[in-house]
Amino acid sequence: MADARTTISLDAMIMADPKVPADLDAWLSKNDQRIFEELNEFLRIPSVSARSDHDGETRRAAAWLHAKFAGIGFATETIPTAGHPVVLAEWRKAPAGAPTILVYGHYDVQPPEPLELWTSPAFGPQVRDGKLFARGSVDDKGQLWIHVKALEAQLAVRGTLPVNVVVIAEGEEEVGSEHLGAFVEQYAARLACDAVVISDSSMFAPGIPSILSSLRGLAYFEISVQGPSSDLHSGMYGGAVVNPAMALARILSTFHDRRGRIAIKGFYDKVTPFPAAVLRGMRRLPFSDARFRREVGVKALGGEAGKTTLEKLWTRPTLEVNGMLSGYTGEGAKTVLPATAMAKVSCRLVPDQRPEAIERLLKAHVRKVAPPGVRVTVQHLHGGRPWRADLSGRVFDAARRALSAAFGREPVVVGEGGSIPVVGDFERVLKAPVLLVGFGLPGENAHAPDEWISVDNVRRGMRAMAMLLDEYVA
Ligand code: BES
Ligand code: ZN
């Protein structure tokens, strides 16, 4: 897939030679082959959290990671939850009074289907054209790996770390992090830290390191429509019995107005404007709608009238249908009036919307518009709060310096349309700033066939994240 932002350059921001400390750089270069061999091992484990028939593999990924942290000298525990376990790894030998950094990542991945659209097998990592292809390469095993190796490099070269480090790696991010909020509360004392660092997002464009200033939240629903007690002959019954598929279509068609706004009463009540400086920065980023259209393969874009694409993606809430199921979908024709219909629907949320409130509003809306003759139920599957950072303070300054050194140019500030449910919990429970610094790239195919991470970004990312620890105490 062509990607929208590859050819854009921000030359004015290019700095001289990247300046990574020679000892760290040399160790990472010397160990480069082993680093990628081990990452490939991690990527070969099909830790698909959504699939219960893969639970053994998901656990194997946790055990594999556990062994790696133990191997580099971290006190490591694999802690069971009601779902997949959390790997908690701690290194607390920094000088007295040294700060503590918490690193978070996830070892679970999205299902790889449709398998036939992968050029090489989803769990058979392969490098082509500087890209490492595999499910989980960018989301998030490869990015978590950047931190593991940054820590290993520091320990190998210096024999110590300048800060205490706690790592938590979860196995349920891709299914909504259901048990992690409670985990963070229960283990709050062990997780206490001065800053949280997460790499589970993307850079704005190749060569342009990026710091995230916001994530959207999520509220995910299943809407079920039950009609007659069984499928019916559409000739014998059609016209007199309400068709659940049509009823569902009607309900779905009420969710937006003509201008692309969400027509659920009260939906926008808690939406607060983004700071003017953030919006100004967003407008300065080089972004082309035409390229974006080409990247996704459409002739026209949609959404709310009067908003730019980046505004729509980063600062506005949405309601999308994620899947639909009803009636006959096999080969040929079948004249049937289906008994049921189902849609998966999710809302992306922005500050200060709350998933629980959106659940109430959406349920009230569906009750109001559901036609008679069918029974409609709405189930809330999972949710997460939106997040917005105030990018001032020590960890952000350190990140700017480390990224500048490793990438040879200053980072830009970007927003993001995706969600990482635990980020809000970290901020709320641990009261620590969260630095989101991602190493993916546009077109990386996260959640899709042919997911990849740039090999160069992994290399620079390891250097930047190793330096971050030095810069944090500088
Ligand atoms: N890594 C993504 C989140 C993300 C995507 C951040 C793009 C920044 C840019 C994460 O693994 C993910 O996909 N999250 C899910 C969360 C959901 C299942 C609760 C998402 O956003 O759909
Ligand atoms: Zn992820």
XYZ file of N, CA, C and O and ligand atoms in Angstrom, residues 106 110 139 173-177 200-202 212 215 218 348 382 416-421 444 447, ligand 1:
118
model
N 2.170 -4.446 25.427
C 1.323 -5.644 25.443
C 1.900 -6.737 24.546
O 2.442 -6.458 23.478
N -3.666 -9.019 17.623
C -4.975 -9.159 16.973
C -5.018 -10.477 16.186
O -3.981 -10.974 15.747
N 2.519 -3.816 16.563
C 1.460 -3.695 17.587
C 1.364 -4.984 18.373
O 0.547 -5.832 18.065
N -4.651 -6.299 25.863
C -4.887 -4.953 25.332
C -5.813 -5.004 24.130
O -6.705 -4.167 23.983
N -5.600 -5.980 23.272
C -6.377 -6.028 22.028
C -7.826 -6.471 22.246
O -8.618 -6.493 21.301
N -8.158 -6.847 23.475
C -9.556 -7.165 23.766
C -10.114 -6.238 24.838
O -11.086 -6.563 25.516
N -9.470 -5.075 25.015
C -10.054 -4.045 25.876
C -9.449 -3.909 27.262
O -9.950 -3.145 28.072
N -8.379 -4.633 27.572
C -7.695 -4.496 28.879
C -8.650 -4.591 30.062
O -8.533 -3.860 31.037
N 3.439 2.222 21.712
C 2.377 1.391 21.120
C 1.605 2.257 20.127
O 0.388 2.179 20.023
N 2.346 3.114 19.431
C 1.703 4.038 18.485
C 2.684 4.312 17.350
O 3.684 3.618 17.218
N 2.389 5.313 16.550
C 3.169 5.510 15.326
C 3.785 6.899 15.233
O 3.326 7.831 15.881
N 3.082 11.629 21.330
C 1.612 11.682 21.273
C 1.056 12.622 22.325
O 1.482 12.591 23.473
N -5.082 10.385 22.920
C -5.638 9.126 22.421
C -7.140 9.239 22.549
O -7.646 9.899 23.462
N -12.892 4.602 24.077
C -13.706 3.654 23.329
C -14.900 3.200 24.163
O -14.799 3.053 25.375
N -15.564 5.977 19.313
C -14.298 6.525 19.795
C -14.640 7.801 20.544
O -15.457 8.614 20.064
N -16.934 -3.460 26.044
C -15.854 -2.885 26.852
C -15.680 -1.416 26.536
O -16.220 -0.915 25.542
N -3.791 11.013 18.125
C -4.002 9.662 17.636
C -5.464 9.290 17.783
O -6.125 9.695 18.736
N -5.955 8.552 16.815
C -7.361 8.157 16.854
C -7.614 6.859 17.577
O -8.735 6.556 17.956
N -6.576 6.045 17.775
C -6.717 4.750 18.438
C -6.813 4.903 19.946
O -6.810 6.022 20.479
N -6.914 3.767 20.629
C -7.122 3.772 22.079
C -6.143 2.829 22.758
O -5.809 1.790 22.214
N -5.696 3.217 23.942
C -4.936 2.310 24.809
C -5.578 2.471 26.186
O -5.279 3.414 26.922
N -6.501 1.558 26.500
C -7.380 1.792 27.649
C -6.659 2.082 28.962
O -7.139 2.875 29.766
N 1.406 0.957 8.202
C 2.020 -0.214 8.869
C 1.093 -1.428 8.950
O 1.517 -2.503 9.344
N -3.443 -4.422 12.779
C -4.757 -5.097 12.779
C -5.147 -5.644 11.403
O -6.248 -6.141 11.229
N -1.591 0.106 19.417
C -2.998 0.259 19.361
C -3.504 1.622 19.720
C -3.046 2.667 18.816
C -3.291 2.557 17.467
C -2.381 3.733 19.296
C -2.843 3.513 16.617
C -1.943 4.686 18.471
C -2.140 4.559 17.128
C -3.646 -0.717 20.297
O -3.032 -1.954 20.351
C -5.058 -0.933 19.830
O -5.288 -1.328 18.739
N -5.985 -0.649 20.699
C -7.340 -0.939 20.487
C -7.969 -0.820 21.837
C -9.280 -1.458 21.972
C -9.285 -2.911 21.644
C -9.787 -1.223 23.369
C -7.973 0.038 19.506
O -7.603 1.214 19.467
O -8.843 -0.394 18.768
